[in-house]
Amino acid sequence: MTEVRTSEYVGSCEVTDMPNDPFQWDAREDCEVRQILDRIADKWSLLVMALLENGTLRFTELLRLVDGVSQRMLTVTLRQLERDGLVSRTVHPVVPPRVDYSLTDLGRSLNATVLALVTWTESHQSDIAVARARYDESAAS
Amino acid sequence: MTEVRTSEYVGSCEVTDMPNDPFQWDAREDCEVRQILDRIADKWSLLVMALLENGTLRFTELLRLVDGVSQRMLTVTLRQLERDGLVSRTVHPVVPPRVDYSLTDLGRSLNATVLALVTWTESHQSDIAVARARYDESAAS
DNA sequence: CGGAATCCACGCCGATACTG
DNA sequence: CAGTATCGGCGTGGATTCCG
């Protein structure tokens, strides 16, 4: 194993008071929500999962489809996703080697949930653009 | 303005082929989804928004509630959230100065959407824990 | 083909000091 | 009180090289 760190953050980071908060997750940096958040927000995970939604792909196919990803980062990303049970990896004992990647049920489940966030962004991107324009303009004082 | 970078990533990163993909967002690093993703996934934004869900808070109150955040990062985080129109900032012209922060409607809307993701994580964290344990065990060969 | 290992650059973020 | 400015560590990720 090379990278695939266990997200072993250090330092405590707990909210001392959070009355009636709709977000039940605490603020520990290693809490479950943070781990999933880090996964879906990292540079390539979401894109890889989106592509695998259409079916099984080989390593090289992903490398070609995810334009801009390095071999190293694709490997690291796939290992993380595999470790979290979101993607399954199948090695075919042939020469040349062939490795297939596909989504697990858990991965498809997460994809569906993330889609809600993508949808929100699409329907509110103009609001954000307007807000930014206003902010940047008034900041240019 | 000190930090608050406009997420000015460089380099293109487009998916060349993505047939029937449920994720309609392209893979450009500066696409809207990526920007929102970066915002909700950064270290403090989500936590700040969660706290503001309960009502208006002052800078110092946030600094105390978000245990572990530095003054600098709280400032930067709030500026980003304000720029995106997710949080509103109200300066009271008194001495000592008093600044109130609260969620905008847009911020509340995003919070609600993110909550779905938090819920998903809570109901699937055991699956992920099991998957990780299995992976780590088989990797310890 | 599908990696693993190494080196390195850049950006995030924390610590600290200073200010209206 | 609510910032701003500066410095520096360190983690993420890109480029490159080598391997089964």
PDB file of N, CA and C (backbone and C1' of nucleotides) in Angstrom, chain B residues 3 5 43-44 70-73 97, chain C residues 11-18 20:
ATOM      1  N   GLU B   3      -7.242  37.261   0.585  1.00  0.00           N
ATOM      2  CA  GLU B   3      -7.187  35.940  -0.020  1.00  0.00           C
ATOM      3  C   GLU B   3      -8.342  35.788  -1.010  1.00  0.00           C
ATOM      4  N   ARG B   5      -9.592  33.901  -3.183  1.00  0.00           N
ATOM      5  CA  ARG B   5      -9.279  33.725  -4.602  1.00  0.00           C
ATOM      6  C   ARG B   5     -10.524  33.300  -5.372  1.00  0.00           C
ATOM      7  N   LYS B  43     -12.757  23.134   4.799  1.00  0.00           N
ATOM      8  CA  LYS B  43     -12.652  22.703   6.190  1.00  0.00           C
ATOM      9  C   LYS B  43     -13.715  23.262   7.129  1.00  0.00           C
ATOM     10  N   TRP B  44     -14.172  24.478   6.897  1.00  0.00           N
ATOM     11  CA  TRP B  44     -15.032  25.121   7.888  1.00  0.00           C
ATOM     12  C   TRP B  44     -16.391  25.571   7.381  1.00  0.00           C
ATOM     13  N   SER B  70      -9.107  29.043  13.315  1.00  0.00           N
ATOM     14  CA  SER B  70      -8.299  30.222  13.597  1.00  0.00           C
ATOM     15  C   SER B  70      -9.065  31.460  13.164  1.00  0.00           C
ATOM     16  N   GLN B  71      -8.687  32.581  13.727  1.00  0.00           N
ATOM     17  CA  GLN B  71      -9.341  33.835  13.380  1.00  0.00           C
ATOM     18  C   GLN B  71      -9.249  34.088  11.876  1.00  0.00           C
ATOM     19  N   ARG B  72      -8.089  33.828  11.382  1.00  0.00           N
ATOM     20  CA  ARG B  72      -7.861  34.039   9.964  1.00  0.00           C
ATOM     21  C   ARG B  72      -8.779  33.187   9.096  1.00  0.00           C
ATOM     22  N   MET B  73      -8.869  31.886   9.399  1.00  0.00           N
ATOM     23  CA  MET B  73      -9.674  31.001   8.576  1.00  0.00           C
ATOM     24  C   MET B  73     -11.165  31.283   8.718  1.00  0.00           C
ATOM     25  N   PRO B  97     -16.878  47.542  17.720  1.00  0.00           N
ATOM     26  CA  PRO B  97     -17.601  47.083  16.528  1.00  0.00           C
ATOM     27  C   PRO B  97     -18.369  45.786  16.765  1.00  0.00           C
TER      28      PRO B  97
ATOM     29  P    DG C  11      -0.795  28.025  -6.777  1.00  0.00           P
ATOM     30  O5'  DG C  11      -1.840  27.538  -5.683  1.00  0.00           O
ATOM     31  C5'  DG C  11      -2.418  26.240  -5.776  1.00  0.00           C
ATOM     32  C4'  DG C  11      -2.954  25.810  -4.423  1.00  0.00           C
ATOM     33  C3'  DG C  11      -3.626  26.933  -3.640  1.00  0.00           C
ATOM     34  O3'  DG C  11      -4.703  26.360  -2.913  1.00  0.00           O
ATOM     35  C1'  DG C  11      -1.847  26.095  -2.378  1.00  0.00           C
ATOM     36  P    DC C  12      -5.886  27.295  -2.324  1.00  0.00           P
ATOM     37  O5'  DC C  12      -6.065  26.616  -0.895  1.00  0.00           O
ATOM     38  C5'  DC C  12      -6.276  25.210  -0.805  1.00  0.00           C
ATOM     39  C4'  DC C  12      -5.924  24.734   0.590  1.00  0.00           C
ATOM     40  C3'  DC C  12      -6.665  25.493   1.691  1.00  0.00           C
ATOM     41  O3'  DC C  12      -7.253  24.539   2.561  1.00  0.00           O
ATOM     42  C1'  DC C  12      -4.313  25.527   2.093  1.00  0.00           C
ATOM     43  P    DC C  13      -8.420  24.985   3.560  1.00  0.00           P
ATOM     44  O5'  DC C  13      -7.550  25.310   4.849  1.00  0.00           O
ATOM     45  C5'  DC C  13      -6.736  24.282   5.406  1.00  0.00           C
ATOM     46  C4'  DC C  13      -5.703  24.885   6.320  1.00  0.00           C
ATOM     47  C3'  DC C  13      -6.264  25.827   7.402  1.00  0.00           C
ATOM     48  O3'  DC C  13      -6.042  25.235   8.661  1.00  0.00           O
ATOM     49  C1'  DC C  13      -4.241  26.624   6.453  1.00  0.00           C
ATOM     50  P    DG C  14      -6.769  25.748   9.963  1.00  0.00           P
ATOM     51  O5'  DG C  14      -5.563  25.896  10.991  1.00  0.00           O
ATOM     52  C5'  DG C  14      -4.555  24.896  11.061  1.00  0.00           C
ATOM     53  C4'  DG C  14      -3.295  25.458  11.702  1.00  0.00           C
ATOM     54  C3'  DG C  14      -3.559  26.356  12.907  1.00  0.00           C
ATOM     55  O3'  DG C  14      -2.643  26.034  13.948  1.00  0.00           O
ATOM     56  C1'  DG C  14      -2.292  27.539  11.282  1.00  0.00           C
ATOM     57  P    DA C  15      -2.809  26.760  15.368  1.00  0.00           P
ATOM     58  O5'  DA C  15      -1.573  27.760  15.390  1.00  0.00           O
ATOM     59  C5'  DA C  15      -0.321  27.364  14.852  1.00  0.00           C
ATOM     60  C4'  DA C  15       0.713  28.475  15.027  1.00  0.00           C
ATOM     61  C3'  DA C  15       0.479  29.383  16.247  1.00  0.00           C
ATOM     62  O3'  DA C  15       1.719  29.659  16.871  1.00  0.00           O
ATOM     63  C1'  DA C  15       0.452  30.670  14.254  1.00  0.00           C
ATOM     64  P    DT C  16       1.710  30.505  18.227  1.00  0.00           P
ATOM     65  O5'  DT C  16       2.064  31.974  17.735  1.00  0.00           O
ATOM     66  C5'  DT C  16       3.108  32.174  16.781  1.00  0.00           C
ATOM     67  C4'  DT C  16       3.089  33.591  16.266  1.00  0.00           C
ATOM     68  C3'  DT C  16       2.776  34.666  17.316  1.00  0.00           C
ATOM     69  O3'  DT C  16       3.943  35.468  17.500  1.00  0.00           O
ATOM     70  C1'  DT C  16       1.636  35.069  15.258  1.00  0.00           C
ATOM     71  P    DA C  17       3.880  36.661  18.645  1.00  0.00           P
ATOM     72  O5'  DA C  17       3.665  37.974  17.756  1.00  0.00           O
ATOM     73  C5'  DA C  17       4.427  38.151  16.554  1.00  0.00           C
ATOM     74  C4'  DA C  17       3.909  39.363  15.794  1.00  0.00           C
ATOM     75  C3'  DA C  17       3.570  40.570  16.684  1.00  0.00           C
ATOM     76  O3'  DA C  17       4.119  41.762  16.120  1.00  0.00           O
ATOM     77  C1'  DA C  17       1.717  40.008  15.339  1.00  0.00           C
ATOM     78  P    DC C  18       3.929  43.160  16.948  1.00  0.00           P
ATOM     79  O5'  DC C  18       2.849  43.961  16.086  1.00  0.00           O
ATOM     80  C5'  DC C  18       3.071  44.165  14.684  1.00  0.00           C
ATOM     81  C4'  DC C  18       1.789  44.688  14.020  1.00  0.00           C
ATOM     82  C3'  DC C  18       1.205  45.946  14.677  1.00  0.00           C
ATOM     83  O3'  DC C  18       0.967  46.926  13.687  1.00  0.00           O
ATOM     84  C1'  DC C  18      -0.468  44.296  14.392  1.00  0.00           C
ATOM     85  P    DG C  20      -4.732  51.914  12.161  1.00  0.00           P
ATOM     86  O5'  DG C  20      -6.285  52.172  11.900  1.00  0.00           O
ATOM     87  C5'  DG C  20      -7.027  51.402  10.961  1.00  0.00           C
ATOM     88  C4'  DG C  20      -8.499  51.336  11.373  1.00  0.00           C
ATOM     89  C3'  DG C  20      -9.021  52.623  12.003  1.00  0.00           C
ATOM     90  O3'  DG C  20     -10.396  52.766  11.648  1.00  0.00           O
ATOM     91  C1'  DG C  20      -9.209  50.862  13.569  1.00  0.00           C
TER      92       DG C  20
END
